[in-house]
Coordinates of N, CA, C and O in Angstrom, one line a residue:
X1 N 136.4 74.6 68.6 CA 137.8 75.0 68.4 C 138.6 74.5 69.6 O 138.2 74.8 70.7
X2 N 139.6 73.8 69.4 CA 140.4 73.2 70.5 C 141.3 74.3 71.1 O 141.4 75.4 70.6
X3 N 141.8 74.0 72.3 CA 142.6 75.0 73.0 C 143.8 75.5 72.3 O 144.1 76.7 72.3
X4 N 144.5 74.6 71.6 CA 145.7 75.0 70.8 C 145.4 76.0 69.7 O 146.0 77.0 69.6
X5 N 144.3 75.8 69.0 CA 143.8 76.7 68.0 C 143.4 78.0 68.6 O 143.8 79.1 68.0
X6 N 142.7 78.0 69.7 CA 142.3 79.2 70.3 C 143.5 80.1 70.7 O 143.6 81.3 70.5
X7 N 144.5 79.4 71.3 CA 145.7 80.1 71.7 C 146.5 80.7 70.5 O 147.0 81.8 70.6
X8 N 146.5 79.9 69.4 CA 147.1 80.4 68.2 C 146.4 81.7 67.7 O 147.0 82.7 67.3
X9 N 145.1 81.6 67.6 CA 144.3 82.8 67.2 C 144.5 84.0 68.1 O 144.7 85.1 67.6
X10 N 144.5 83.7 69.4 CA 144.8 84.8 70.3 C 146.2 85.4 70.2 O 146.4 86.6 70.2
X11 N 147.2 84.6 69.9 CA 148.5 85.0 69.6 C 148.6 85.9 68.4 O 149.3 86.9 68.4
X12 N 147.9 85.5 67.4 CA 147.8 86.3 66.1 C 147.1 87.7 66.4 O 147.6 88.7 66.0
X13 N 146.0 87.6 67.1 CA 145.4 88.9 67.5 C 146.2 89.8 68.3 O 146.3 91.0 68.2
X14 N 147.0 89.2 69.3 CA 147.9 90.0 70.1 C 149.0 90.6 69.3 O 149.4 91.8 69.6
X15 N 149.4 90.0 68.2 CA 150.4 90.6 67.3 C 149.9 91.9 66.7 O 150.7 92.8 66.5
X16 N 148.6 91.9 66.4 CA 148.0 93.1 65.8 C 147.6 94.1 66.8 O 147.8 95.3 66.6
X17 N 147.1 93.7 67.9 CA 146.4 94.7 68.9 C 147.0 94.7 70.3 O 146.5 95.4 71.1
X18 N 148.1 94.0 70.5 CA 148.7 93.9 71.8 C 149.1 95.3 72.4 O 148.9 95.5 73.6
X19 N 149.5 96.1 71.6 CA 149.9 97.5 72.0 C 148.8 98.3 72.5 O 149.0 99.3 73.2
X20 N 147.5 97.9 72.2 CA 146.4 98.6 72.7 C 146.0 98.2 74.1 O 145.2 98.8 74.8
X21 N 146.6 97.1 74.6 CA 146.3 96.7 76.0 C 147.2 97.5 76.9 O 148.3 98.0 76.5
X22 N 146.9 97.5 78.2 CA 147.7 98.1 79.2 C 149.0 97.3 79.4 O 149.1 96.2 79.0
X23 N 150.0 97.9 80.0 CA 151.3 97.2 80.2 C 151.0 96.0 81.1 O 151.6 95.0 80.8
X24 N 150.2 96.1 82.1 CA 149.9 94.9 82.9 C 149.2 93.8 82.1 O 149.6 92.6 82.3
X25 N 148.3 94.2 81.3 CA 147.6 93.2 80.5 C 148.6 92.5 79.5 O 148.5 91.3 79.3
X26 N 149.4 93.3 78.9 CA 150.5 92.8 78.0 C 151.4 91.8 78.8 O 151.6 90.7 78.3
X27 N 151.8 92.2 80.0 CA 152.6 91.3 80.8 C 151.9 90.0 81.1 O 152.5 88.9 81.0
X28 N 150.7 90.1 81.6 CA 150.0 88.9 82.0 C 149.8 88.0 80.7 O 150.0 86.8 80.8
X29 N 149.4 88.6 79.6 CA 149.2 87.8 78.4 C 150.4 87.1 77.9 O 150.4 85.9 77.6
X30 N 151.5 87.9 77.9 CA 152.8 87.3 77.4 C 153.3 86.2 78.4 O 153.8 85.1 77.9
X31 N 153.1 86.4 79.7 CA 153.5 85.4 80.6 C 152.7 84.1 80.5 O 153.2 83.0 80.5
X32 N 151.4 84.3 80.3 CA 150.5 83.1 80.2 C 150.7 82.4 78.8 O 150.9 81.2 78.8
X33 N 150.6 83.1 77.7 CA 150.5 82.5 76.4 C 151.9 82.3 75.8 O 152.1 81.3 75.0
X34 N 152.9 83.1 76.1 CA 154.2 83.0 75.4 C 155.2 82.3 76.3 O 156.0 81.5 75.9
X35 N 155.2 82.7 77.6 CA 156.1 82.1 78.6 C 155.6 80.9 79.3 O 156.3 80.3 80.1
X36 N 154.4 80.5 79.0 CA 153.8 79.3 79.6 C 153.8 79.2 81.1 O 154.0 78.2 81.7
X37 N 153.6 80.4 81.7 CA 153.5 80.4 83.2 C 152.1 80.1 83.6 O 151.1 80.4 82.9
X38 N 151.9 79.5 84.8 CA 150.6 79.2 85.3 C 150.0 80.5 85.9 O 150.7 81.5 86.2
X39 N 148.7 80.5 86.2 CA 148.0 81.6 86.8 C 148.7 81.9 88.2 O 148.9 83.1 88.5
X40 N 149.0 80.9 88.9 CA 149.7 81.0 90.2 C 151.0 81.7 90.1 O 151.4 82.5 90.9
X41 N 151.8 81.3 89.1 CA 153.1 81.9 88.9 C 153.0 83.3 88.5 O 153.8 84.2 89.0
X42 N 152.1 83.6 87.7 CA 151.9 85.0 87.3 C 151.5 85.9 88.5 O 151.9 87.0 88.7
X43 N 150.5 85.3 89.2 CA 150.0 86.0 90.4 C 151.1 86.3 91.4 O 151.2 87.4 91.9
X44 N 152.0 85.3 91.6 CA 153.1 85.5 92.5 C 154.1 86.6 92.0 O 154.5 87.4 92.7
X45 N 154.4 86.5 90.7 CA 155.3 87.5 90.1 C 154.8 88.9 90.2 O 155.5 89.9 90.3
X46 N 153.5 89.1 90.1 CA 152.8 90.4 90.1 C 152.2 90.8 91.4 O 151.6 91.9 91.5
X47 N 152.3 89.9 92.4 CA 151.8 90.1 93.7 C 150.3 90.5 93.7 O 149.8 91.4 94.3
X48 N 149.6 89.6 92.9 CA 148.1 89.8 92.9 C 147.5 88.4 93.1 O 148.3 87.4 93.1
X49 N 146.2 88.3 93.1 CA 145.6 87.0 93.3 C 145.5 86.2 92.0 O 145.6 86.9 90.9
X50 N 145.3 84.9 92.0 CA 145.1 84.1 90.8 C 143.9 84.6 90.1 O 143.8 84.6 88.9
X51 N 142.8 84.9 90.9 CA 141.6 85.4 90.3 C 141.8 86.7 89.5 O 141.2 86.9 88.5
X52 N 142.6 87.6 90.0 CA 142.9 88.8 89.3 C 143.6 88.5 88.0 O 143.3 89.2 87.0
X53 N 144.5 87.6 88.0 CA 145.2 87.2 86.7 C 144.2 86.6 85.8 O 144.1 87.0 84.6
X54 N 143.4 85.7 86.3 CA 142.4 85.1 85.4 C 141.4 86.1 84.8 O 141.1 86.1 83.6
X55 N 140.9 87.0 85.6 CA 140.0 88.1 85.2 C 140.7 88.9 84.1 O 140.1 89.3 83.1
X56 N 141.9 89.3 84.4 CA 142.7 90.1 83.5 C 142.9 89.4 82.1 O 142.7 90.0 81.1
X57 N 143.2 88.1 82.1 CA 143.4 87.4 80.9 C 142.1 87.3 80.1 O 142.1 87.4 78.9
X58 N 141.0 87.0 80.9 CA 139.7 87.0 80.2 C 139.4 88.3 79.6 O 138.9 88.4 78.4
X59 N 139.6 89.4 80.2 CA 139.4 90.7 79.7 C 140.3 90.9 78.5 O 139.8 91.5 77.5
X60 N 141.5 90.5 78.5 CA 142.4 90.6 77.3 C 141.8 89.9 76.1 O 141.8 90.5 75.0
X61 N 141.4 88.7 76.4 CA 140.8 87.9 75.3 C 139.6 88.6 74.6 O 139.5 88.7 73.4
X62 N 138.8 89.1 75.5 CA 137.6 89.8 75.0 C 138.0 91.1 74.2 O 137.4 91.4 73.2
X63 N 138.9 91.8 74.8 CA 139.4 93.1 74.1 C 140.0 92.7 72.7 O 139.7 93.4 71.7
X64 N 140.8 91.7 72.7 CA 141.5 91.4 71.4 C 140.4 91.0 70.3 O 140.5 91.4 69.2
X65 N 139.5 90.2 70.7 CA 138.4 89.8 69.8 C 137.6 91.0 69.4 O 137.3 91.1 68.2
X66 N 137.3 91.8 70.3 CA 136.5 93.0 70.0 C 137.2 94.0 69.0 O 136.6 94.5 68.1
X67 N 138.5 94.1 69.3 CA 139.3 94.9 68.3 C 139.3 94.4 66.9 O 139.1 95.1 66.0
X68 N 139.4 93.1 66.8 CA 139.4 92.5 65.5 C 138.0 92.6 64.8 O 137.9 92.9 63.6
X69 N 136.9 92.5 65.6 CA 135.6 92.7 65.1 C 135.4 94.1 64.6 O 134.7 94.3 63.6
X70 N 136.0 95.0 65.2 CA 135.8 96.4 64.8 C 136.8 96.9 63.8 O 136.4 97.6 62.8
X71 N 138.0 96.5 63.9 CA 139.0 97.0 63.0 C 139.4 96.0 61.9 O 139.9 96.4 60.8
X72 N 139.1 94.8 62.0 CA 139.4 93.6 61.1 C 140.7 93.7 60.4 O 140.8 93.5 59.2
X73 N 141.8 94.1 61.1 CA 143.1 94.2 60.5 C 143.7 92.8 60.1 O 144.3 92.7 59.1
X74 N 143.4 91.8 61.0 CA 143.9 90.5 60.6 C 143.2 89.9 59.4 O 143.8 89.4 58.5
X75 N 141.9 90.1 59.4 CA 141.1 89.6 58.3 C 141.5 90.3 57.0 O 141.8 89.6 55.9
X76 N 141.7 91.6 57.0 CA 142.1 92.4 55.9 C 143.5 91.9 55.4 O 143.8 91.8 54.2
X77 N 144.4 91.8 56.4 CA 145.8 91.3 56.0 C 145.8 90.0 55.3 O 146.4 89.8 54.3
X78 N 145.0 89.0 55.9 CA 144.9 87.7 55.2 C 144.3 87.8 53.8 O 144.8 87.1 52.9
X79 N 143.3 88.6 53.6 CA 142.8 88.8 52.3 C 143.8 89.4 51.3 O 143.9 89.0 50.2
X80 N 144.5 90.4 51.8 CA 145.5 91.0 50.9 C 146.6 90.0 50.6 O 147.1 89.9 49.5
X81 N 147.1 89.3 51.6 CA 148.1 88.3 51.4 C 147.6 87.2 50.3 O 148.4 86.8 49.4
X82 N 146.4 86.8 50.4 CA 145.9 85.8 49.5 C 145.8 86.4 48.1 O 146.2 85.8 47.1
X83 N 145.3 87.6 48.0 CA 145.2 88.3 46.7 C 146.6 88.5 46.1 O 146.8 88.3 44.9
X84 N 147.6 88.8 46.9 CA 149.0 89.0 46.3 C 149.5 87.7 45.8 O 150.2 87.6 44.8
X85 N 149.2 86.6 46.5 CA 149.6 85.3 46.1 C 149.0 84.9 44.7 O 149.7 84.4 43.8
X86 N 147.7 85.3 44.5 CA 147.0 85.1 43.2 C 147.7 85.9 42.1 O 147.9 85.4 41.0
X87 N 148.1 87.1 42.5 CA 148.8 88.0 41.5 C 150.1 87.4 41.1 O 150.4 87.3 39.9
X88 N 150.8 86.9 42.1 CA 152.1 86.3 41.8 C 152.0 85.1 40.9 O 152.7 85.0 39.9
X89 N 151.0 84.3 41.2 CA 150.8 83.1 40.3 C 150.4 83.5 38.9 O 150.9 83.0 37.9
X90 N 149.5 84.5 38.8 CA 149.1 85.0 37.5 C 150.2 85.5 36.7 O 150.3 85.3 35.5
X91 N 151.1 86.2 37.3 CA 152.3 86.8 36.6 C 153.2 85.7 36.2 O 153.7 85.7 35.0
X92 N 153.5 84.7 37.0 CA 154.3 83.5 36.7 C 153.7 82.8 35.5 O 154.5 82.3 34.6
X93 N 152.4 82.7 35.4 CA 151.7 82.0 34.4 C 151.4 82.9 33.2 O 150.7 82.5 32.3
X94 N 152.0 84.1 33.2 CA 151.9 85.0 32.1 C 150.4 85.4 31.8 O 150.0 85.5 30.7
X95 N 149.6 85.5 32.9 CA 148.2 85.9 32.8 C 148.1 87.3 33.3 O 147.5 87.6 34.3
X96 N 148.6 88.2 32.4 CA 148.6 89.6 32.8 C 147.3 90.2 33.1 O 147.1 91.0 34.0
X97 N 146.3 89.9 32.3 CA 144.9 90.4 32.5 C 144.4 90.0 33.9 O 143.8 90.8 34.6
X98 N 144.6 88.7 34.2 CA 144.1 88.3 35.6 C 144.9 89.0 36.7 O 144.3 89.4 37.7
X99 N 146.2 89.2 36.5 CA 147.0 89.9 37.5 C 146.5 91.3 37.6 O 146.4 91.8 38.8
X100 N 146.3 92.0 36.5 CA 145.8 93.4 36.6 C 144.4 93.4 37.3 O 144.1 94.3 38.1
X101 N 143.5 92.5 37.0 CA 142.2 92.4 37.6 C 142.4 92.3 39.1 O 141.7 92.9 39.9
X102 N 143.3 91.4 39.5 CA 143.5 91.2 41.0 C 144.1 92.4 41.6 O 143.7 92.7 42.8
X103 N 145.0 93.1 40.9 CA 145.6 94.3 41.5 C 144.5 95.4 41.7 O 144.4 96.0 42.7
X104 N 143.6 95.5 40.6 CA 142.6 96.5 40.7 C 141.6 96.2 41.9 O 141.2 97.1 42.6
X105 N 141.3 94.9 42.0 CA 140.4 94.5 43.2 C 141.1 94.8 44.5 O 140.4 95.3 45.4
X106 N 142.4 94.6 44.6 CA 143.1 94.9 45.8 C 143.1 96.4 46.1 O 142.9 96.8 47.2
X107 N 143.3 97.2 45.1 CA 143.4 98.6 45.2 C 142.0 99.1 45.7 O 141.9 100.0 46.6
X108 N 140.9 98.6 45.1 CA 139.6 99.0 45.5 C 139.3 98.7 47.0 O 138.8 99.5 47.7
X109 N 139.8 97.5 47.4 CA 139.6 97.1 48.8 C 140.4 98.0 49.7 O 139.8 98.4 50.7
X110 N 141.6 98.3 49.3 CA 142.4 99.1 50.2 C 141.9 100.5 50.3 O 142.1 101.2 51.3
X111 N 141.2 101.0 49.3 CA 140.6 102.3 49.3 C 139.2 102.3 50.0 O 138.6 103.4 50.1
X112 N 138.7 101.1 50.3 CA 137.4 101.0 50.9 C 136.3 101.2 49.9 O 135.2 101.5 50.3
X113 N 136.5 100.9 48.7 CA 135.5 101.1 47.7 C 134.7 99.8 47.5 O 135.1 98.7 47.7

């Protein structure tokens, strides 16, 4: 996976789980990934070492990935979005039985069945 893809994945995970990070972690993450600041610039702004920023960002990445592995909100959202798209297509094509089957599958998934 290239760096751009990794950053995009992390940005998506941050959208789901960013509020679970500490305020400092959120600030470091946003400065680095959204505001495109260097480690040195972030360190200067927060009056910490570059190593502290690096360690904090690495910890953030690990936390975000762990949250997704345990809670799988992003995975579930993507599956629900895909299923809703299939339902929409089935309705447009007047395939009511297929749409109902997809709705029932979605309901079962949402109920954890």
